[in-house]
PDB file of C-alpha atoms in Angstrom:
ATOM      1  CA  UNK A  11       0.100   0.034   0.247  1.00  0.00           C
ATOM      2  CA  UNK A  12       1.363   4.024  -0.687  1.00  0.00           C
ATOM      3  CA  UNK A  13       2.314   5.633   2.170  1.00  0.00           C
ATOM      4  CA  UNK A  14       1.519   9.033   0.481  1.00  0.00           C
ATOM      5  CA  UNK A  15      -1.168  11.174  -1.181  1.00  0.00           C
ATOM      6  CA  UNK A  16      -1.104  10.345  -5.003  1.00  0.00           C
ATOM      7  CA  UNK A  17      -4.380  11.224  -5.888  1.00  0.00           C
ATOM      8  CA  UNK A  18      -7.293  13.192  -4.340  1.00  0.00           C
ATOM      9  CA  UNK A  19     -10.799  12.065  -5.865  1.00  0.00           C
ATOM     10  CA  UNK A  20     -13.301  14.892  -5.086  1.00  0.00           C
ATOM     11  CA  UNK A  21     -16.804  15.183  -4.954  1.00  0.00           C
ATOM     12  CA  UNK A  22     -18.654  17.911  -6.997  1.00  0.00           C
ATOM     13  CA  UNK A  23     -21.810  18.966  -5.637  1.00  0.00           C
ATOM     14  CA  UNK A  24     -21.522  20.351  -1.988  1.00  0.00           C
ATOM     15  CA  UNK A  25     -17.568  19.934  -2.283  1.00  0.00           C
ATOM     16  CA  UNK A  26     -16.243  21.409  -5.659  1.00  0.00           C
ATOM     17  CA  UNK A  27     -19.333  23.237  -6.415  1.00  0.00           C
ATOM     18  CA  UNK A  28     -22.568  25.193  -5.106  1.00  0.00           C
ATOM     19  CA  UNK A  29     -25.215  23.715  -6.931  1.00  0.00           C
ATOM     20  CA  UNK A  30     -27.986  23.719  -4.284  1.00  0.00           C
ATOM     21  CA  UNK A  31     -30.158  26.277  -5.794  1.00  0.00           C
ATOM     22  CA  UNK A  32     -29.751  25.281  -9.492  1.00  0.00           C
ATOM     23  CA  UNK A  33     -30.770  21.397  -8.236  1.00  0.00           C
ATOM     24  CA  UNK A  34     -33.614  23.180  -5.931  1.00  0.00           C
ATOM     25  CA  UNK A  35     -34.975  25.113  -8.826  1.00  0.00           C
ATOM     26  CA  UNK A  36     -35.018  22.402 -11.082  1.00  0.00           C
ATOM     27  CA  UNK A  37     -37.099  20.012  -9.038  1.00  0.00           C
ATOM     28  CA  UNK A  38     -38.949  22.664  -7.855  1.00  0.00           C
ATOM     29  CA  UNK A  39     -40.134  23.515 -11.197  1.00  0.00           C
ATOM     30  CA  UNK A  40     -40.576  19.788 -12.271  1.00  0.00           C
ATOM     31  CA  UNK A  41     -42.767  19.705  -9.055  1.00  0.00           C
ATOM     32  CA  UNK A  42     -44.924  22.483 -10.048  1.00  0.00           C
ATOM     33  CA  UNK A  43     -45.514  21.242 -13.685  1.00  0.00           C
ATOM     34  CA  UNK A  44     -46.874  18.026 -12.533  1.00  0.00           C
ATOM     35  CA  UNK A  45     -49.147  20.146  -9.670  1.00  0.00           C
ATOM     36  CA  UNK A  46     -47.023  19.018  -6.804  1.00  0.00           C
ATOM     37  CA  UNK A  47     -45.666  21.534  -4.123  1.00  0.00           C
ATOM     38  CA  UNK A  48     -42.468  22.640  -4.193  1.00  0.00           C
ATOM     39  CA  UNK A  49     -40.025  22.479  -1.076  1.00  0.00           C
ATOM     40  CA  UNK A  50     -37.800  25.186   0.610  1.00  0.00           C
ATOM     41  CA  UNK A  51     -34.496  25.338  -1.162  1.00  0.00           C
ATOM     42  CA  UNK A  52     -33.271  23.878   2.537  1.00  0.00           C
ATOM     43  CA  UNK A  53     -34.644  20.547   2.310  1.00  0.00           C
ATOM     44  CA  UNK A  54     -32.691  20.075  -1.013  1.00  0.00           C
ATOM     45  CA  UNK A  55     -29.617  19.734   1.658  1.00  0.00           C
ATOM     46  CA  UNK A  56     -30.840  16.220   2.624  1.00  0.00           C
ATOM     47  CA  UNK A  57     -32.491  15.261  -0.890  1.00  0.00           C
ATOM     48  CA  UNK A  58     -29.213  15.162  -2.548  1.00  0.00           C
ATOM     49  CA  UNK A  59     -26.254  12.918  -2.783  1.00  0.00           C
ATOM     50  CA  UNK A  60     -27.252   9.841  -4.319  1.00  0.00           C
ATOM     51  CA  UNK A  61     -28.226  10.352  -7.496  1.00  0.00           C
ATOM     52  CA  UNK A  62     -31.434  12.125  -9.321  1.00  0.00           C
ATOM     53  CA  UNK A  63     -33.838   9.104  -8.986  1.00  0.00           C
ATOM     54  CA  UNK A  64     -33.150   9.041  -5.222  1.00  0.00           C
ATOM     55  CA  UNK A  65     -33.626  13.088  -5.137  1.00  0.00           C
ATOM     56  CA  UNK A  66     -37.168  12.454  -6.931  1.00  0.00           C
ATOM     57  CA  UNK A  67     -37.938   9.616  -4.711  1.00  0.00           C
ATOM     58  CA  UNK A  68     -37.306  12.183  -1.851  1.00  0.00           C
ATOM     59  CA  UNK A  69     -38.946  15.447  -3.052  1.00  0.00           C
ATOM     60  CA  UNK A  70     -41.698  13.537  -4.450  1.00  0.00           C
ATOM     61  CA  UNK A  71     -44.487  12.335  -1.886  1.00  0.00           C
ATOM     62  CA  UNK A  72     -45.038   8.693  -1.701  1.00  0.00           C
ATOM     63  CA  UNK A  73     -48.941   9.658  -2.217  1.00  0.00           C
ATOM     64  CA  UNK A  74     -47.661  10.755  -5.543  1.00  0.00           C
ATOM     65  CA  UNK A  75     -45.185   8.187  -6.519  1.00  0.00           C
ATOM     66  CA  UNK A  76     -46.637   7.588  -9.774  1.00  0.00           C
ATOM     67  CA  UNK A  77     -45.436  10.875 -10.591  1.00  0.00           C
ATOM     68  CA  UNK A  78     -41.976  10.289 -10.023  1.00  0.00           C
ATOM     69  CA  UNK A  79     -41.065   9.190 -13.477  1.00  0.00           C
ATOM     70  CA  UNK A  80     -42.562  12.318 -15.373  1.00  0.00           C
ATOM     71  CA  UNK A  81     -41.454  14.355 -12.415  1.00  0.00           C
ATOM     72  CA  UNK A  82     -37.773  12.881 -13.425  1.00  0.00           C
ATOM     73  CA  UNK A  83     -38.364  13.568 -17.083  1.00  0.00           C
ATOM     74  CA  UNK A  84     -38.846  17.216 -16.331  1.00  0.00           C
ATOM     75  CA  UNK A  85     -36.569  17.789 -13.853  1.00  0.00           C
ATOM     76  CA  UNK A  86     -33.656  16.910 -16.293  1.00  0.00           C
ATOM     77  CA  UNK A  87     -34.812  18.358 -19.138  1.00  0.00           C
ATOM     78  CA  UNK A  88     -34.668  21.866 -16.978  1.00  0.00           C
ATOM     79  CA  UNK A  89     -31.863  21.249 -15.293  1.00  0.00           C
ATOM     80  CA  UNK A  90     -29.799  20.713 -18.595  1.00  0.00           C
ATOM     81  CA  UNK A  91     -30.645  23.998 -19.286  1.00  0.00           C
ATOM     82  CA  UNK A  92     -30.254  25.855 -16.213  1.00  0.00           C
ATOM     83  CA  UNK A  93     -27.276  24.174 -14.559  1.00  0.00           C
ATOM     84  CA  UNK A  94     -25.163  26.826 -14.813  1.00  0.00           C
ATOM     85  CA  UNK A  95     -27.603  29.565 -13.649  1.00  0.00           C
ATOM     86  CA  UNK A  96     -26.120  30.193 -10.152  1.00  0.00           C
ATOM     87  CA  UNK A  97     -23.821  27.242  -9.910  1.00  0.00           C
ATOM     88  CA  UNK A  98     -20.102  28.522  -8.933  1.00  0.00           C
ATOM     89  CA  UNK A  99     -17.057  26.838  -7.524  1.00  0.00           C
ATOM     90  CA  UNK A 100     -16.841  27.516  -3.737  1.00  0.00           C
ATOM     91  CA  UNK A 101     -14.243  30.256  -2.708  1.00  0.00           C
ATOM     92  CA  UNK A 102     -10.415  29.111  -3.071  1.00  0.00           C
ATOM     93  CA  UNK A 103     -11.688  25.742  -4.939  1.00  0.00           C
ATOM     94  CA  UNK A 104      -9.716  26.781  -7.760  1.00  0.00           C
ATOM     95  CA  UNK A 105      -6.577  27.548  -6.217  1.00  0.00           C
ATOM     96  CA  UNK A 106      -6.896  24.300  -4.388  1.00  0.00           C
ATOM     97  CA  UNK A 107      -6.713  22.438  -7.392  1.00  0.00           C
ATOM     98  CA  UNK A 108      -4.167  24.216  -9.046  1.00  0.00           C
ATOM     99  CA  UNK A 109      -1.937  23.608  -6.103  1.00  0.00           C
ATOM    100  CA  UNK A 110      -2.196  20.146  -5.323  1.00  0.00           C
ATOM    101  CA  UNK A 111      -1.658  19.730  -9.108  1.00  0.00           C
ATOM    102  CA  UNK A 112       1.462  21.341  -8.868  1.00  0.00           C
ATOM    103  CA  UNK A 113       2.092  19.374  -6.048  1.00  0.00           C
ATOM    104  CA  UNK A 114       2.038  16.539  -8.321  1.00  0.00           C
ATOM    105  CA  UNK A 115      -1.503  14.827  -6.722  1.00  0.00           C
ATOM    106  CA  UNK A 116      -3.706  13.475  -9.158  1.00  0.00           C
ATOM    107  CA  UNK A 117      -7.387  14.627  -9.186  1.00  0.00           C
ATOM    108  CA  UNK A 118     -10.316  12.811 -10.315  1.00  0.00           C
ATOM    109  CA  UNK A 119     -13.869  13.986  -9.690  1.00  0.00           C
ATOM    110  CA  UNK A 120     -16.878  11.206  -8.839  1.00  0.00           C
ATOM    111  CA  UNK A 121     -20.154  12.345  -8.439  1.00  0.00           C
ATOM    112  CA  UNK A 122     -23.336  10.759  -8.256  1.00  0.00           C
ATOM    113  CA  UNK A 123     -24.936  13.240 -10.685  1.00  0.00           C
ATOM    114  CA  UNK A 124     -25.440  12.040 -14.150  1.00  0.00           C
ATOM    115  CA  UNK A 125     -22.235  12.223 -16.155  1.00  0.00           C
ATOM    116  CA  UNK A 126     -22.861  14.274 -19.226  1.00  0.00           C
ATOM    117  CA  UNK A 127     -23.519  16.885 -16.245  1.00  0.00           C
ATOM    118  CA  UNK A 128     -20.742  16.036 -14.267  1.00  0.00           C
ATOM    119  CA  UNK A 129     -18.515  16.596 -17.315  1.00  0.00           C
ATOM    120  CA  UNK A 130     -20.261  19.721 -18.165  1.00  0.00           C
ATOM    121  CA  UNK A 131     -20.151  21.821 -14.748  1.00  0.00           C
ATOM    122  CA  UNK A 132     -16.356  20.334 -14.211  1.00  0.00           C
ATOM    123  CA  UNK A 133     -15.295  22.030 -17.685  1.00  0.00           C
ATOM    124  CA  UNK A 134     -17.367  24.962 -17.341  1.00  0.00           C
ATOM    125  CA  UNK A 135     -16.927  26.094 -14.082  1.00  0.00           C
ATOM    126  CA  UNK A 136     -13.141  24.529 -13.120  1.00  0.00           C
ATOM    127  CA  UNK A 137     -11.504  25.027 -16.565  1.00  0.00           C
ATOM    128  CA  UNK A 138      -7.673  24.579 -17.305  1.00  0.00           C
ATOM    129  CA  UNK A 139      -7.573  22.608 -14.162  1.00  0.00           C
ATOM    130  CA  UNK A 140      -5.820  18.913 -14.864  1.00  0.00           C
ATOM    131  CA  UNK A 141      -8.177  16.339 -13.672  1.00  0.00           C
ATOM    132  CA  UNK A 142      -7.219  12.787 -14.539  1.00  0.00           C
ATOM    133  CA  UNK A 143     -10.546  11.289 -14.451  1.00  0.00           C
ATOM    134  CA  UNK A 144     -14.262  13.054 -14.318  1.00  0.00           C
ATOM    135  CA  UNK A 145     -16.955  10.512 -13.822  1.00  0.00           C
ATOM    136  CA  UNK A 146     -20.620  10.676 -12.695  1.00  0.00           C
ATOM    137  CA  UNK A 147     -23.435   8.523 -12.634  1.00  0.00           C
ATOM    138  CA  UNK A 148     -23.027   6.151 -15.454  1.00  0.00           C
ATOM    139  CA  UNK A 149     -25.059   3.031 -16.749  1.00  0.00           C
ATOM    140  CA  UNK A 150     -23.751  -0.449 -15.025  1.00  0.00           C
ATOM    141  CA  UNK A 151     -21.141   1.387 -12.285  1.00  0.00           C
ATOM    142  CA  UNK A 152     -23.056   1.446  -9.132  1.00  0.00           C
ATOM    143  CA  UNK A 153     -23.700   4.866  -7.564  1.00  0.00           C
ATOM    144  CA  UNK A 154     -21.674   5.967  -4.546  1.00  0.00           C
ATOM    145  CA  UNK A 155     -21.263   4.664  -1.671  1.00  0.00           C
ATOM    146  CA  UNK A 156     -20.698   1.209  -3.301  1.00  0.00           C
ATOM    147  CA  UNK A 157     -16.761   1.584  -4.087  1.00  0.00           C
ATOM    148  CA  UNK A 158     -16.934   0.288  -7.504  1.00  0.00           C
ATOM    149  CA  UNK A 159     -16.449   3.276  -9.495  1.00  0.00           C
ATOM    150  CA  UNK A 160     -13.784   4.833  -6.795  1.00  0.00           C
ATOM    151  CA  UNK A 161     -11.745   1.931  -7.445  1.00  0.00           C
ATOM    152  CA  UNK A 162     -11.997   2.092 -10.754  1.00  0.00           C
ATOM    153  CA  UNK A 163     -10.861   5.867 -10.749  1.00  0.00           C
ATOM    154  CA  UNK A 164      -7.899   4.422  -8.720  1.00  0.00           C
ATOM    155  CA  UNK A 165      -6.965   2.270 -10.999  1.00  0.00           C
ATOM    156  CA  UNK A 166      -7.524   4.496 -14.079  1.00  0.00           C
ATOM    157  CA  UNK A 167      -5.289   6.662 -12.131  1.00  0.00           C
ATOM    158  CA  UNK A 168      -2.510   3.718 -11.116  1.00  0.00           C
ATOM    159  CA  UNK A 169      -2.519   4.368  -8.032  1.00  0.00           C
ATOM    160  CA  UNK A 170      -3.529   1.945  -4.918  1.00  0.00           C
ATOM    161  CA  UNK A 171      -6.631   3.099  -2.811  1.00  0.00           C
ATOM    162  CA  UNK A 172      -4.351   3.622   0.382  1.00  0.00           C
ATOM    163  CA  UNK A 173      -2.633   6.782  -1.789  1.00  0.00           C
ATOM    164  CA  UNK A 174      -5.784   8.107  -2.520  1.00  0.00           C
ATOM    165  CA  UNK A 175      -7.791  10.534  -0.551  1.00  0.00           C
ATOM    166  CA  UNK A 176     -11.366  10.758  -0.923  1.00  0.00           C
ATOM    167  CA  UNK A 177     -13.045  14.175  -0.426  1.00  0.00           C
ATOM    168  CA  UNK A 178     -16.639  15.258   0.062  1.00  0.00           C
ATOM    169  CA  UNK A 179     -19.391  16.431   1.827  1.00  0.00           C
ATOM    170  CA  UNK A 180     -21.854  14.072   2.975  1.00  0.00           C
ATOM    171  CA  UNK A 181     -22.363  10.271   4.464  1.00  0.00           C
ATOM    172  CA  UNK A 182     -22.251   8.774   1.306  1.00  0.00           C
ATOM    173  CA  UNK A 183     -18.576  10.307   0.360  1.00  0.00           C
ATOM    174  CA  UNK A 184     -17.204   8.809   3.758  1.00  0.00           C
ATOM    175  CA  UNK A 185     -18.791   5.503   3.277  1.00  0.00           C
ATOM    176  CA  UNK A 186     -17.500   5.355  -0.126  1.00  0.00           C
ATOM    177  CA  UNK A 187     -13.935   6.446   1.443  1.00  0.00           C
ATOM    178  CA  UNK A 188     -14.112   3.673   3.753  1.00  0.00           C
ATOM    179  CA  UNK A 189     -15.578   0.894   1.156  1.00  0.00           C
ATOM    180  CA  UNK A 190     -12.762   1.661  -1.033  1.00  0.00           C
ATOM    181  CA  UNK A 191      -9.739   1.709   1.627  1.00  0.00           C
ATOM    182  CA  UNK A 192      -9.266   5.418   0.709  1.00  0.00           C
ATOM    183  CA  UNK A 193      -8.578   8.458   3.428  1.00  0.00           C
ATOM    184  CA  UNK A 194     -11.953  10.036   3.943  1.00  0.00           C
ATOM    185  CA  UNK A 195     -11.823  13.907   4.825  1.00  0.00           C
ATOM    186  CA  UNK A 196     -14.581  15.550   5.090  1.00  0.00           C
ATOM    187  CA  UNK A 197     -15.569  19.380   4.420  1.00  0.00           C
ATOM    188  CA  UNK A 198     -17.986  21.498   6.221  1.00  0.00           C
ATOM    189  CA  UNK A 199     -18.854  23.874   3.328  1.00  0.00           C
ATOM    190  CA  UNK A 200     -21.407  21.586   1.505  1.00  0.00           C
ATOM    191  CA  UNK A 201     -25.018  20.383   2.123  1.00  0.00           C
ATOM    192  CA  UNK A 202     -24.525  18.391   5.289  1.00  0.00           C
ATOM    193  CA  UNK A 203     -23.346  18.901   9.147  1.00  0.00           C
ATOM    194  CA  UNK A 204     -20.102  18.033  10.789  1.00  0.00           C
ATOM    195  CA  UNK A 205     -21.929  15.417  13.045  1.00  0.00           C
ATOM    196  CA  UNK A 206     -22.909  13.411   9.835  1.00  0.00           C
ATOM    197  CA  UNK A 207     -19.316  13.480   8.706  1.00  0.00           C
ATOM    198  CA  UNK A 208     -18.083  12.337  12.451  1.00  0.00           C
ATOM    199  CA  UNK A 209     -20.637   9.592  12.416  1.00  0.00           C
ATOM    200  CA  UNK A 210     -19.205   8.356   8.925  1.00  0.00           C
ATOM    201  CA  UNK A 211     -15.909   8.056  10.302  1.00  0.00           C
ATOM    202  CA  UNK A 212     -14.294  10.672   8.189  1.00  0.00           C
ATOM    203  CA  UNK A 213     -10.657  10.329   9.064  1.00  0.00           C
ATOM    204  CA  UNK A 214     -10.276  14.258   9.229  1.00  0.00           C
ATOM    205  CA  UNK A 215     -12.659  17.097   8.677  1.00  0.00           C
ATOM    206  CA  UNK A 216     -11.736  20.758   7.122  1.00  0.00           C
ATOM    207  CA  UNK A 217     -14.093  23.409   7.902  1.00  0.00           C
ATOM    208  CA  UNK A 218     -12.531  25.918   5.112  1.00  0.00           C
ATOM    209  CA  UNK A 219     -10.401  25.167   2.175  1.00  0.00           C
ATOM    210  CA  UNK A 220      -7.367  26.198   3.495  1.00  0.00           C
ATOM    211  CA  UNK A 221      -7.503  23.871   6.016  1.00  0.00           C
ATOM    212  CA  UNK A 222      -8.164  21.614   3.073  1.00  0.00           C
ATOM    213  CA  UNK A 223      -5.195  22.154   1.907  1.00  0.00           C
ATOM    214  CA  UNK A 224      -3.211  22.078   4.922  1.00  0.00           C
ATOM    215  CA  UNK A 225      -5.024  18.668   5.730  1.00  0.00           C
ATOM    216  CA  UNK A 226      -4.343  17.259   2.004  1.00  0.00           C
ATOM    217  CA  UNK A 227       0.049  18.588   1.674  1.00  0.00           C
ATOM    218  CA  UNK A 228       0.242  16.297   5.263  1.00  0.00           C
ATOM    219  CA  UNK A 229      -1.585  13.562   4.376  1.00  0.00           C
ATOM    220  CA  UNK A 230       1.734  11.708   3.174  1.00  0.00           C
ATOM    221  CA  UNK A 231       2.609  11.811   7.063  1.00  0.00           C
ATOM    222  CA  UNK A 232      -0.890  10.661   7.982  1.00  0.00           C
ATOM    223  CA  UNK A 233      -0.910   7.766   5.459  1.00  0.00           C
ATOM    224  CA  UNK A 234       2.184   6.261   6.973  1.00  0.00           C
ATOM    225  CA  UNK A 235       0.963   6.256  10.670  1.00  0.00           C
TER     226      UNK A 235
END
């Protein structure tokens, strides 16, 4: 097993980019289109993280389960047109990524957002960052927290799982890190709280981008301990 940080795998929504407004607006549009009540934006902090189908299942009441498929279709179409209305990288993220790349760390994005949307947001909002791999949800590949996709990225990068940090803002990301044998780093500026990250055994928790950089640059020592 590697004893130094060679790769950093990042979640996207709530970790690299603040996308909650656009996700919530798209889902509320879809709900209203199909005669259902919208949700407060804050509710989407707990709806997101496990892919669009789970998002719809959480947003559409069980009594209206028959509407979930048409809501999903409307949501996807609207979100495709509006995913960049308000979504932006969190402050400091671009310099963080550039610094890590300059230190020779291989960078990757692994999201439960659909693959095409994941790639578009990364291309548009994180231009010039040298990502070695960018993946969202793909047919035939289990979603996080199943470790299959994370292990596939590590193999593609030529890095043992023990040489990888997995950085995210939800329990899904911390469970993925643990299942894949990677070093789970939780961040608190995203969609969930610190307690959730602790409960799901984040190895460390960063409360700012500056703190995240310090942790990641110190990981060669942490991984060796």
